């Protein structure tokens, strides 16, 4: 009778697990691509860094504006006491002034080139943030799915153990087993209840992380295959050196710092400025002037060489940053591949663990029918099988997560590479509107106003 009940319990476990898996598959509707799409569209972090990039674009516009003329107006009125006989009580003047830098040693041109390099670096920062957003979304998706599956396993196990407890109690009532068997079944049931509560708590945390990463609550989630990672580790590292946004940003920073040295050195050059002014006073008398001025530094207490030395130090800092970025990315690639290899081995071992645990459970169950095994042996074997199945779920999620981490390590975890159905943000669109420093009343300036108003809404 004990063997029959144990066989029924094992069959119930298998049927419940199979039924749950089929039901979950039938109800699943949300894919990882859909979750990543929402994470991309709703990310506040991406919106924040897009605004940072637009601000950097404006630095280019301001540097471009320094190359053109500057036109300004001024109005003044004054009185003089005592005033001369016949002089007006109040004198007033309205003037219009225009100035243009004819030569500055190339300082303004270098400033423009430097700001362009910084814009390119900021674009790479945005691409790196995009990778972070998508990688967090992948992890959140996989954690919700795996914790949900583990809950199903724990619930099924709890139902089976409840049946076994009732069966043990019935057998105890007729004198077939001792109180010890009933206590063992009660202990296993209590342990299963504790594990189920833990699994539900883990799932609640996973759902909260999903909502933060994706921007909404999760629905039923479908299974996910690992991302394709065909490159070898050496190929991936070579690709990362060329493509990873952290390295590319560091390279642009080095170029910008080198331009900063040249820009600082132009302070030794003379400046040539042309200015013109036209004015009118209260009596409608007009005056005009045109001035060409040239000048340069002779002595300023050592400020100019200090500025050049500072720019050199900033260049050295940028070069060191590039070196560190290269080391970090190389290490990230190595770590990502090591983790992926380990998770694949773990998944294979977990599958073998399930197979062996199933064989062991079946054997112990049959031995129990012959009286060679105790109830405790059967319960332990059943728990080992359940743990093995839970390990498979965890290992599957870890493998998928590791495969996407490999993509991130080489700079390919982007909406473009993943072919996500999103309206991808074009980092050059705003730049093309502002790079020529359009005036506020121009058509281009008004178009910029409309763009920013739309973004703000």
GROMACS .gro file of C-alpha atoms in nm:
model
  457
    1UNK     CA    1   0.000   0.000   0.000
    2UNK     CA    2   0.286   0.238   0.078
    3UNK     CA    3   0.441   0.171  -0.263
    4UNK     CA    4   0.109   0.233  -0.440
    5UNK     CA    5   0.058   0.563  -0.266
    6UNK     CA    6   0.416   0.669  -0.339
    7UNK     CA    7   0.375   0.582  -0.706
    8UNK     CA    8   0.056   0.784  -0.715
    9UNK     CA    9   0.238   1.079  -0.555
   10UNK     CA   10   0.519   1.064  -0.810
   11UNK     CA   11   0.274   1.043  -1.099
   12UNK     CA   12   0.086   1.338  -0.954
   13UNK     CA   13   0.410   1.541  -0.942
   14UNK     CA   14   0.488   1.464  -1.305
   15UNK     CA   15   0.133   1.537  -1.421
   16UNK     CA   16   0.114   1.863  -1.229
   17UNK     CA   17   0.449   1.981  -1.360
   18UNK     CA   18   0.358   1.888  -1.718
   19UNK     CA   19   0.015   2.045  -1.693
   20UNK     CA   20   0.154   2.363  -1.543
   21UNK     CA   21   0.419   2.391  -1.815
   22UNK     CA   22   0.163   2.341  -2.092
   23UNK     CA   23  -0.078   2.588  -1.937
   24UNK     CA   24   0.194   2.850  -1.891
   25UNK     CA   25   0.302   2.805  -2.253
   26UNK     CA   26  -0.053   2.838  -2.376
   27UNK     CA   27  -0.113   3.156  -2.180
   28UNK     CA   28   0.225   3.313  -2.248
   29UNK     CA   29   0.199   3.612  -2.475
   30UNK     CA   30   0.482   3.850  -2.392
   31UNK     CA   31   0.822   3.807  -2.554
   32UNK     CA   32   1.157   3.943  -2.448
   33UNK     CA   33   1.157   4.168  -2.755
   34UNK     CA   34   0.832   4.329  -2.638
   35UNK     CA   35   0.976   4.389  -2.293
   36UNK     CA   36   1.295   4.540  -2.436
   37UNK     CA   37   1.088   4.762  -2.665
   38UNK     CA   38   0.897   4.904  -2.369
   39UNK     CA   39   1.217   4.945  -2.169
   40UNK     CA   40   1.367   5.146  -2.456
   41UNK     CA   41   1.057   5.359  -2.511
   42UNK     CA   42   0.986   5.433  -2.145
   43UNK     CA   43   1.334   5.470  -2.001
   44UNK     CA   44   1.380   5.785  -1.798
   45UNK     CA   45   1.755   5.723  -1.794
   46UNK     CA   46   1.767   5.732  -2.174
   47UNK     CA   47   1.556   6.048  -2.180
   48UNK     CA   48   1.791   6.210  -1.931
   49UNK     CA   49   2.103   6.128  -2.132
   50UNK     CA   50   1.942   6.237  -2.459
   51UNK     CA   51   1.894   6.577  -2.297
   52UNK     CA   52   2.261   6.571  -2.194
   53UNK     CA   53   2.353   6.507  -2.558
   54UNK     CA   54   2.134   6.794  -2.680
   55UNK     CA   55   2.307   7.021  -2.431
   56UNK     CA   56   2.644   6.912  -2.572
   57UNK     CA   57   2.514   6.987  -2.923
   58UNK     CA   58   2.445   7.342  -2.808
   59UNK     CA   59   2.810   7.379  -2.709
   60UNK     CA   60   2.895   7.328  -3.077
   61UNK     CA   61   2.641   7.596  -3.173
   62UNK     CA   62   2.793   7.840  -2.925
   63UNK     CA   63   3.144   7.770  -3.051
   64UNK     CA   64   3.024   7.823  -3.409
   65UNK     CA   65   2.860   8.153  -3.311
   66UNK     CA   66   3.197   8.283  -3.185
   67UNK     CA   67   3.327   8.269  -3.544
   68UNK     CA   68   3.070   8.518  -3.671
   69UNK     CA   69   3.005   8.886  -3.607
   70UNK     CA   70   2.848   9.013  -3.288
   71UNK     CA   71   2.591   9.291  -3.322
   72UNK     CA   72   2.457   9.475  -3.018
   73UNK     CA   73   2.270   9.794  -2.935
   74UNK     CA   74   2.293  10.041  -2.650
   75UNK     CA   75   2.092  10.341  -2.534
   76UNK     CA   76   2.197  10.594  -2.273
   77UNK     CA   77   2.072  10.920  -2.129
   78UNK     CA   78   2.244  11.154  -1.882
   79UNK     CA   79   2.230  11.496  -1.729
   80UNK     CA   80   2.514  11.723  -1.627
   81UNK     CA   81   2.515  11.968  -1.339
   82UNK     CA   82   2.611  12.242  -1.361
   83UNK     CA   83   2.554  12.248  -1.735
   84UNK     CA   84   2.683  12.498  -1.984
   85UNK     CA   85   2.460  12.778  -2.104
   86UNK     CA   86   2.259  12.660  -2.400
   87UNK     CA   87   2.346  12.294  -2.342
   88UNK     CA   88   2.051  12.051  -2.338
   89UNK     CA   89   1.922  11.949  -2.002
   90UNK     CA   90   1.932  11.582  -2.097
   91UNK     CA   91   2.162  11.422  -2.353
   92UNK     CA   92   2.073  11.088  -2.507
   93UNK     CA   93   2.233  10.851  -2.754
   94UNK     CA   94   2.131  10.534  -2.931
   95UNK     CA   95   2.407  10.326  -3.086
   96UNK     CA   96   2.448  10.006  -3.286
   97UNK     CA   97   2.780   9.821  -3.264
   98UNK     CA   98   2.916   9.530  -3.469
   99UNK     CA   99   3.242   9.347  -3.406
  100UNK     CA  100   3.425   9.061  -3.574
  101UNK     CA  101   3.738   8.871  -3.476
  102UNK     CA  102   3.963   8.859  -3.781
  103UNK     CA  103   4.244   8.660  -3.624
  104UNK     CA  104   4.290   8.488  -3.290
  105UNK     CA  105   4.555   8.230  -3.366
  106UNK     CA  106   4.285   7.974  -3.444
  107UNK     CA  107   4.141   7.966  -3.090
  108UNK     CA  108   3.777   7.978  -3.196
  109UNK     CA  109   3.826   7.714  -3.467
  110UNK     CA  110   4.001   7.486  -3.220
  111UNK     CA  111   3.721   7.541  -2.967
  112UNK     CA  112   3.470   7.436  -3.232
  113UNK     CA  113   3.668   7.124  -3.319
  114UNK     CA  114   3.704   7.038  -2.951
  115UNK     CA  115   3.331   7.066  -2.887
  116UNK     CA  116   3.259   6.842  -3.185
  117UNK     CA  117   3.479   6.571  -3.036
  118UNK     CA  118   3.302   6.605  -2.702
  119UNK     CA  119   2.966   6.566  -2.878
  120UNK     CA  120   3.087   6.243  -3.039
  121UNK     CA  121   3.197   6.120  -2.697
  122UNK     CA  122   2.861   6.209  -2.546
  123UNK     CA  123   2.688   6.008  -2.818
  124UNK     CA  124   2.891   5.706  -2.711
  125UNK     CA  125   2.788   5.767  -2.351
  126UNK     CA  126   2.425   5.756  -2.466
  127UNK     CA  127   2.491   5.427  -2.646
  128UNK     CA  128   2.646   5.282  -2.332
  129UNK     CA  129   2.342   5.392  -2.128
  130UNK     CA  130   2.119   5.222  -2.386
  131UNK     CA  131   2.312   4.898  -2.327
  132UNK     CA  132   2.269   4.934  -1.952
  133UNK     CA  133   1.893   4.988  -1.988
  134UNK     CA  134   1.847   4.685  -2.213
  135UNK     CA  135   2.071   4.460  -2.004
  136UNK     CA  136   1.875   4.548  -1.692
  137UNK     CA  137   1.553   4.471  -1.878
  138UNK     CA  138   1.685   4.131  -1.988
  139UNK     CA  139   1.780   4.041  -1.631
  140UNK     CA  140   1.442   4.158  -1.497
  141UNK     CA  141   1.252   3.956  -1.757
  142UNK     CA  142   1.448   3.638  -1.688
  143UNK     CA  143   1.419   3.675  -1.311
  144UNK     CA  144   1.040   3.711  -1.323
  145UNK     CA  145   1.009   3.410  -1.550
  146UNK     CA  146   1.240   3.186  -1.345
  147UNK     CA  147   1.087   3.283  -1.009
  148UNK     CA  148   0.738   3.220  -1.152
  149UNK     CA  149   0.841   2.873  -1.267
  150UNK     CA  150   0.994   2.795  -0.930
  151UNK     CA  151   0.671   2.901  -0.762
  152UNK     CA  152   0.485   2.651  -0.980
  153UNK     CA  153   0.727   2.377  -0.879
  154UNK     CA  154   0.691   2.462  -0.511
  155UNK     CA  155   0.310   2.474  -0.532
  156UNK     CA  156   0.299   2.137  -0.704
  157UNK     CA  157   0.532   1.989  -0.448
  158UNK     CA  158   0.320   2.132  -0.166
  159UNK     CA  159   0.007   1.970  -0.306
  160UNK     CA  160   0.180   1.633  -0.342
  161UNK     CA  161   0.321   1.648   0.011
  162UNK     CA  162  -0.024   1.737   0.140
  163UNK     CA  163  -0.159   1.421  -0.025
  164UNK     CA  164   0.125   1.216   0.123
  165UNK     CA  165   0.057   1.357   0.469
  166UNK     CA  166  -0.309   1.261   0.444
  167UNK     CA  167  -0.210   0.915   0.322
  168UNK     CA  168   0.037   0.875   0.608
  169UNK     CA  169  -0.228   0.983   0.856
  170UNK     CA  170  -0.472   0.731   0.711
  171UNK     CA  171  -0.213   0.454   0.735
  172UNK     CA  172  -0.133   0.554   1.089
  173UNK     CA  173  -0.501   0.538   1.181
  174UNK     CA  174  -0.516   0.175   1.067
  175UNK     CA  175  -0.184   0.087   1.227
  176UNK     CA  176   0.025   0.040   0.913
  177UNK     CA  177   0.285   0.306   1.003
  178UNK     CA  178   0.411   0.477   1.314
  179UNK     CA  179   0.378   0.830   1.437
  180UNK     CA  180   0.730   0.886   1.306
  181UNK     CA  181   0.613   0.850   0.945
  182UNK     CA  182   0.338   1.105   1.004
  183UNK     CA  183   0.584   1.347   1.166
  184UNK     CA  184   0.823   1.311   0.873
  185UNK     CA  185   0.545   1.394   0.629
  186UNK     CA  186   0.444   1.693   0.843
  187UNK     CA  187   0.804   1.818   0.853
  188UNK     CA  188   0.839   1.787   0.475
  189UNK     CA  189   0.512   1.975   0.427
  190UNK     CA  190   0.626   2.256   0.657
  191UNK     CA  191   0.958   2.281   0.476
  192UNK     CA  192   0.775   2.300   0.143
  193UNK     CA  193   0.553   2.579   0.277
  194UNK     CA  194   0.862   2.773   0.383
  195UNK     CA  195   1.025   2.730   0.042
  196UNK     CA  196   0.705   2.837  -0.132
  197UNK     CA  197   0.685   3.153   0.080
  198UNK     CA  198   1.048   3.229  -0.005
  199UNK     CA  199   0.980   3.172  -0.377
  200UNK     CA  200   0.680   3.407  -0.367
  201UNK     CA  201   0.887   3.672  -0.191
  202UNK     CA  202   1.158   3.641  -0.456
  203UNK     CA  203   0.895   3.675  -0.726
  204UNK     CA  204   0.750   3.989  -0.571
  205UNK     CA  205   1.096   4.146  -0.572
  206UNK     CA  206   1.145   4.035  -0.933
  207UNK     CA  207   0.813   4.191  -1.035
  208UNK     CA  208   0.910   4.520  -0.867
  209UNK     CA  209   1.240   4.520  -1.056
  210UNK     CA  210   1.056   4.440  -1.380
  211UNK     CA  211   0.825   4.738  -1.331
  212UNK     CA  212   1.125   4.965  -1.266
  213UNK     CA  213   1.324   4.834  -1.564
  214UNK     CA  214   1.041   4.794  -1.819
  215UNK     CA  215   0.798   5.061  -1.704
  216UNK     CA  216   0.497   4.836  -1.643
  217UNK     CA  217   0.389   4.516  -1.470
  218UNK     CA  218   0.476   4.184  -1.635
  219UNK     CA  219   0.226   3.951  -1.799
  220UNK     CA  220   0.282   3.584  -1.879
  221UNK     CA  221   0.634   3.554  -2.019
  222UNK     CA  222   0.750   3.313  -2.288
  223UNK     CA  223   1.072   3.115  -2.277
  224UNK     CA  224   1.383   3.286  -2.413
  225UNK     CA  225   1.667   3.135  -2.613
  226UNK     CA  226   2.025   3.251  -2.558
  227UNK     CA  227   2.142   3.539  -2.776
  228UNK     CA  228   2.366   3.432  -3.065
  229UNK     CA  229   2.735   3.477  -2.977
  230UNK     CA  230   2.922   3.326  -3.269
  231UNK     CA  231   3.252   3.506  -3.209
  232UNK     CA  232   3.532   3.345  -3.018
  233UNK     CA  233   3.664   3.528  -2.717
  234UNK     CA  234   3.959   3.671  -2.915
  235UNK     CA  235   3.729   3.788  -3.195
  236UNK     CA  236   3.490   3.939  -2.944
  237UNK     CA  237   3.772   4.124  -2.769
  238UNK     CA  238   3.896   4.265  -3.100
  239UNK     CA  239   3.543   4.379  -3.183
  240UNK     CA  240   3.504   4.537  -2.839
  241UNK     CA  241   3.824   4.737  -2.886
  242UNK     CA  242   3.675   4.889  -3.202
  243UNK     CA  243   3.311   4.914  -3.108
  244UNK     CA  244   3.251   4.939  -2.734
  245UNK     CA  245   3.107   5.283  -2.645
  246UNK     CA  246   3.324   5.321  -2.335
  247UNK     CA  247   3.642   5.289  -2.541
  248UNK     CA  248   3.513   5.510  -2.821
  249UNK     CA  249   3.412   5.778  -2.572
  250UNK     CA  250   3.759   5.766  -2.416
  251UNK     CA  251   3.917   5.804  -2.761
  252UNK     CA  252   3.710   6.114  -2.834
  253UNK     CA  253   3.808   6.254  -2.495
  254UNK     CA  254   4.176   6.213  -2.582
  255UNK     CA  255   4.130   6.395  -2.912
  256UNK     CA  256   3.939   6.675  -2.740
  257UNK     CA  257   4.212   6.708  -2.478
  258UNK     CA  258   4.482   6.731  -2.744
  259UNK     CA  259   4.285   7.006  -2.915
  260UNK     CA  260   4.263   7.175  -2.577
  261UNK     CA  261   4.644   7.203  -2.567
  262UNK     CA  262   4.654   7.370  -2.909
  263UNK     CA  263   4.374   7.598  -2.803
  264UNK     CA  264   4.559   7.701  -2.485
  265UNK     CA  265   4.873   7.777  -2.687
  266UNK     CA  266   4.683   8.024  -2.907
  267UNK     CA  267   4.663   8.259  -2.609
  268UNK     CA  268   5.019   8.366  -2.695
  269UNK     CA  269   4.904   8.485  -3.040
  270UNK     CA  270   4.789   8.840  -3.111
  271UNK     CA  271   4.422   8.912  -3.173
  272UNK     CA  272   4.296   9.121  -3.461
  273UNK     CA  273   3.944   9.262  -3.423
  274UNK     CA  274   3.733   9.481  -3.646
  275UNK     CA  275   3.449   9.683  -3.496
  276UNK     CA  276   3.209   9.944  -3.626
  277UNK     CA  277   2.960  10.170  -3.455
  278UNK     CA  278   2.682  10.400  -3.564
  279UNK     CA  279   2.497  10.626  -3.323
  280UNK     CA  280   2.237  10.899  -3.306
  281UNK     CA  281   2.178  11.156  -3.031
  282UNK     CA  282   1.876  11.351  -2.912
  283UNK     CA  283   1.926  11.610  -3.181
  284UNK     CA  284   1.938  11.341  -3.451
  285UNK     CA  285   2.304  11.395  -3.506
  286UNK     CA  286   2.465  11.075  -3.630
  287UNK     CA  287   2.814  10.945  -3.583
  288UNK     CA  288   3.001  10.656  -3.740
  289UNK     CA  289   3.326  10.484  -3.656
  290UNK     CA  290   3.527  10.188  -3.783
  291UNK     CA  291   3.809  10.048  -3.571
  292UNK     CA  292   4.075   9.788  -3.644
  293UNK     CA  293   4.259   9.676  -3.334
  294UNK     CA  294   4.547   9.438  -3.277
  295UNK     CA  295   4.695   9.330  -2.948
  296UNK     CA  296   4.845   9.044  -2.756
  297UNK     CA  297   4.982   8.950  -2.412
  298UNK     CA  298   5.321   9.059  -2.285
  299UNK     CA  299   5.308   8.953  -1.922
  300UNK     CA  300   5.028   8.812  -1.709
  301UNK     CA  301   5.208   8.659  -1.415
  302UNK     CA  302   5.255   8.316  -1.567
  303UNK     CA  303   4.887   8.242  -1.621
  304UNK     CA  304   4.931   8.149  -1.987
  305UNK     CA  305   5.199   7.881  -1.941
  306UNK     CA  306   5.003   7.747  -1.646
  307UNK     CA  307   4.700   7.711  -1.870
  308UNK     CA  308   4.905   7.519  -2.127
  309UNK     CA  309   5.049   7.288  -1.859
  310UNK     CA  310   4.700   7.228  -1.726
  311UNK     CA  311   4.578   7.132  -2.074
  312UNK     CA  312   4.868   6.887  -2.103
  313UNK     CA  313   4.772   6.731  -1.773
  314UNK     CA  314   4.414   6.695  -1.892
  315UNK     CA  315   4.543   6.520  -2.203
  316UNK     CA  316   4.748   6.280  -1.989
  317UNK     CA  317   4.440   6.217  -1.778
  318UNK     CA  318   4.236   6.138  -2.091
  319UNK     CA  319   4.505   5.901  -2.219
  320UNK     CA  320   4.513   5.720  -1.886
  321UNK     CA  321   4.133   5.701  -1.899
  322UNK     CA  322   4.155   5.539  -2.241
  323UNK     CA  323   4.407   5.286  -2.112
  324UNK     CA  324   4.186   5.201  -1.815
  325UNK     CA  325   3.878   5.177  -2.037
  326UNK     CA  326   4.062   4.931  -2.262
  327UNK     CA  327   4.159   4.717  -1.966
  328UNK     CA  328   3.808   4.725  -1.820
  329UNK     CA  329   3.640   4.631  -2.148
  330UNK     CA  330   3.891   4.352  -2.209
  331UNK     CA  331   3.821   4.217  -1.861
  332UNK     CA  332   3.445   4.246  -1.916
  333UNK     CA  333   3.471   4.040  -2.235
  334UNK     CA  334   3.677   3.774  -2.058
  335UNK     CA  335   3.437   3.766  -1.763
  336UNK     CA  336   3.132   3.750  -1.987
  337UNK     CA  337   3.268   3.454  -2.182
  338UNK     CA  338   3.380   3.279  -1.864
  339UNK     CA  339   3.034   3.320  -1.711
  340UNK     CA  340   2.867   3.201  -2.032
  341UNK     CA  341   3.088   2.891  -2.042
  342UNK     CA  342   3.020   2.823  -1.675
  343UNK     CA  343   2.643   2.863  -1.711
  344UNK     CA  344   2.636   2.626  -2.008
  345UNK     CA  345   2.828   2.369  -1.808
  346UNK     CA  346   2.598   2.426  -1.513
  347UNK     CA  347   2.292   2.378  -1.732
  348UNK     CA  348   2.430   2.053  -1.871
  349UNK     CA  349   2.514   1.932  -1.520
  350UNK     CA  350   2.171   2.032  -1.392
  351UNK     CA  351   2.006   1.835  -1.671
  352UNK     CA  352   2.214   1.533  -1.576
  353UNK     CA  353   2.121   1.596  -1.213
  354UNK     CA  354   1.751   1.583  -1.301
  355UNK     CA  355   1.801   1.259  -1.494
  356UNK     CA  356   1.996   1.098  -1.211
  357UNK     CA  357   1.756   1.227  -0.944
  358UNK     CA  358   1.461   1.089  -1.140
  359UNK     CA  359   1.629   0.747  -1.166
  360UNK     CA  360   1.714   0.754  -0.796
  361UNK     CA  361   1.361   0.854  -0.700
  362UNK     CA  362   1.208   0.579  -0.911
  363UNK     CA  363   1.447   0.322  -0.761
  364UNK     CA  364   1.390   0.429  -0.400
  365UNK     CA  365   1.018   0.434  -0.457
  366UNK     CA  366   1.024   0.074  -0.583
  367UNK     CA  367   1.252  -0.034  -0.300
  368UNK     CA  368   1.005   0.119  -0.056
  369UNK     CA  369   0.736  -0.115  -0.187
  370UNK     CA  370   0.959  -0.404  -0.080
  371UNK     CA  371   1.025  -0.254   0.259
  372UNK     CA  372   1.391  -0.183   0.184
  373UNK     CA  373   1.345   0.194   0.208
  374UNK     CA  374   1.178   0.417   0.460
  375UNK     CA  375   0.935   0.701   0.411
  376UNK     CA  376   1.216   0.942   0.488
  377UNK     CA  377   1.423   0.798   0.204
  378UNK     CA  378   1.139   0.853  -0.039
  379UNK     CA  379   1.074   1.208   0.080
  380UNK     CA  380   1.444   1.297   0.053
  381UNK     CA  381   1.465   1.155  -0.297
  382UNK     CA  382   1.157   1.351  -0.399
  383UNK     CA  383   1.308   1.670  -0.260
  384UNK     CA  384   1.634   1.606  -0.445
  385UNK     CA  385   1.438   1.572  -0.770
  386UNK     CA  386   1.253   1.894  -0.704
  387UNK     CA  387   1.576   2.080  -0.627
  388UNK     CA  388   1.732   1.948  -0.946
  389UNK     CA  389   1.442   2.079  -1.152
  390UNK     CA  390   1.470   2.416  -0.981
  391UNK     CA  391   1.843   2.420  -1.062
  392UNK     CA  392   1.760   2.366  -1.429
  393UNK     CA  393   1.528   2.667  -1.426
  394UNK     CA  394   1.793   2.884  -1.263
  395UNK     CA  395   2.067   2.759  -1.498
  396UNK     CA  396   1.855   2.827  -1.807
  397UNK     CA  397   1.796   3.187  -1.698
  398UNK     CA  398   2.165   3.229  -1.614
  399UNK     CA  399   2.271   3.106  -1.958
  400UNK     CA  400   2.041   3.349  -2.140
  401UNK     CA  401   2.146   3.636  -1.916
  402UNK     CA  402   2.513   3.554  -1.974
  403UNK     CA  403   2.466   3.548  -2.352
  404UNK     CA  404   2.323   3.899  -2.348
  405UNK     CA  405   2.606   4.009  -2.118
  406UNK     CA  406   2.846   3.892  -2.391
  407UNK     CA  407   2.666   4.119  -2.640
  408UNK     CA  408   2.695   4.410  -2.397
  409UNK     CA  409   3.065   4.345  -2.342
  410UNK     CA  410   3.137   4.403  -2.713
  411UNK     CA  411   2.895   4.694  -2.751
  412UNK     CA  412   2.620   4.512  -2.943
  413UNK     CA  413   2.336   4.515  -2.689
  414UNK     CA  414   2.152   4.794  -2.870
  415UNK     CA  415   1.807   4.840  -3.018
  416UNK     CA  416   1.961   4.853  -3.363
  417UNK     CA  417   2.155   4.526  -3.331
  418UNK     CA  418   1.861   4.347  -3.170
  419UNK     CA  419   1.625   4.477  -3.441
  420UNK     CA  420   1.376   4.599  -3.183
  421UNK     CA  421   1.054   4.743  -3.327
  422UNK     CA  422   1.115   5.091  -3.185
  423UNK     CA  423   1.147   5.442  -3.319
  424UNK     CA  424   1.520   5.468  -3.262
  425UNK     CA  425   1.654   5.796  -3.135
  426UNK     CA  426   1.868   5.969  -3.395
  427UNK     CA  427   2.156   6.145  -3.213
  428UNK     CA  428   2.242   6.349  -3.524
  429UNK     CA  429   1.897   6.499  -3.586
  430UNK     CA  430   1.916   6.770  -3.321
  431UNK     CA  431   2.283   6.832  -3.392
  432UNK     CA  432   2.210   6.900  -3.758
  433UNK     CA  433   1.957   7.163  -3.655
  434UNK     CA  434   2.187   7.352  -3.419
  435UNK     CA  435   2.540   7.304  -3.557
  436UNK     CA  436   2.525   7.626  -3.762
  437UNK     CA  437   2.403   7.831  -3.463
  438UNK     CA  438   2.072   7.948  -3.615
  439UNK     CA  439   1.924   8.274  -3.493
  440UNK     CA  440   1.612   8.264  -3.277
  441UNK     CA  441   1.391   8.429  -3.540
  442UNK     CA  442   1.510   8.214  -3.830
  443UNK     CA  443   1.305   7.925  -3.966
  444UNK     CA  444   1.559   7.681  -3.828
  445UNK     CA  445   1.548   7.846  -3.488
  446UNK     CA  446   1.169   7.825  -3.481
  447UNK     CA  447   1.190   7.460  -3.582
  448UNK     CA  448   1.419   7.400  -3.284
  449UNK     CA  449   1.165   7.563  -3.054
  450UNK     CA  450   0.896   7.327  -3.181
  451UNK     CA  451   1.122   7.024  -3.133
  452UNK     CA  452   1.200   7.114  -2.773
  453UNK     CA  453   0.835   7.186  -2.696
  454UNK     CA  454   0.738   6.845  -2.835
  455UNK     CA  455   1.009   6.675  -2.628
  456UNK     CA  456   0.899   6.861  -2.316
  457UNK     CA  457   0.541   6.744  -2.355
   0.00000   0.00000   0.00000
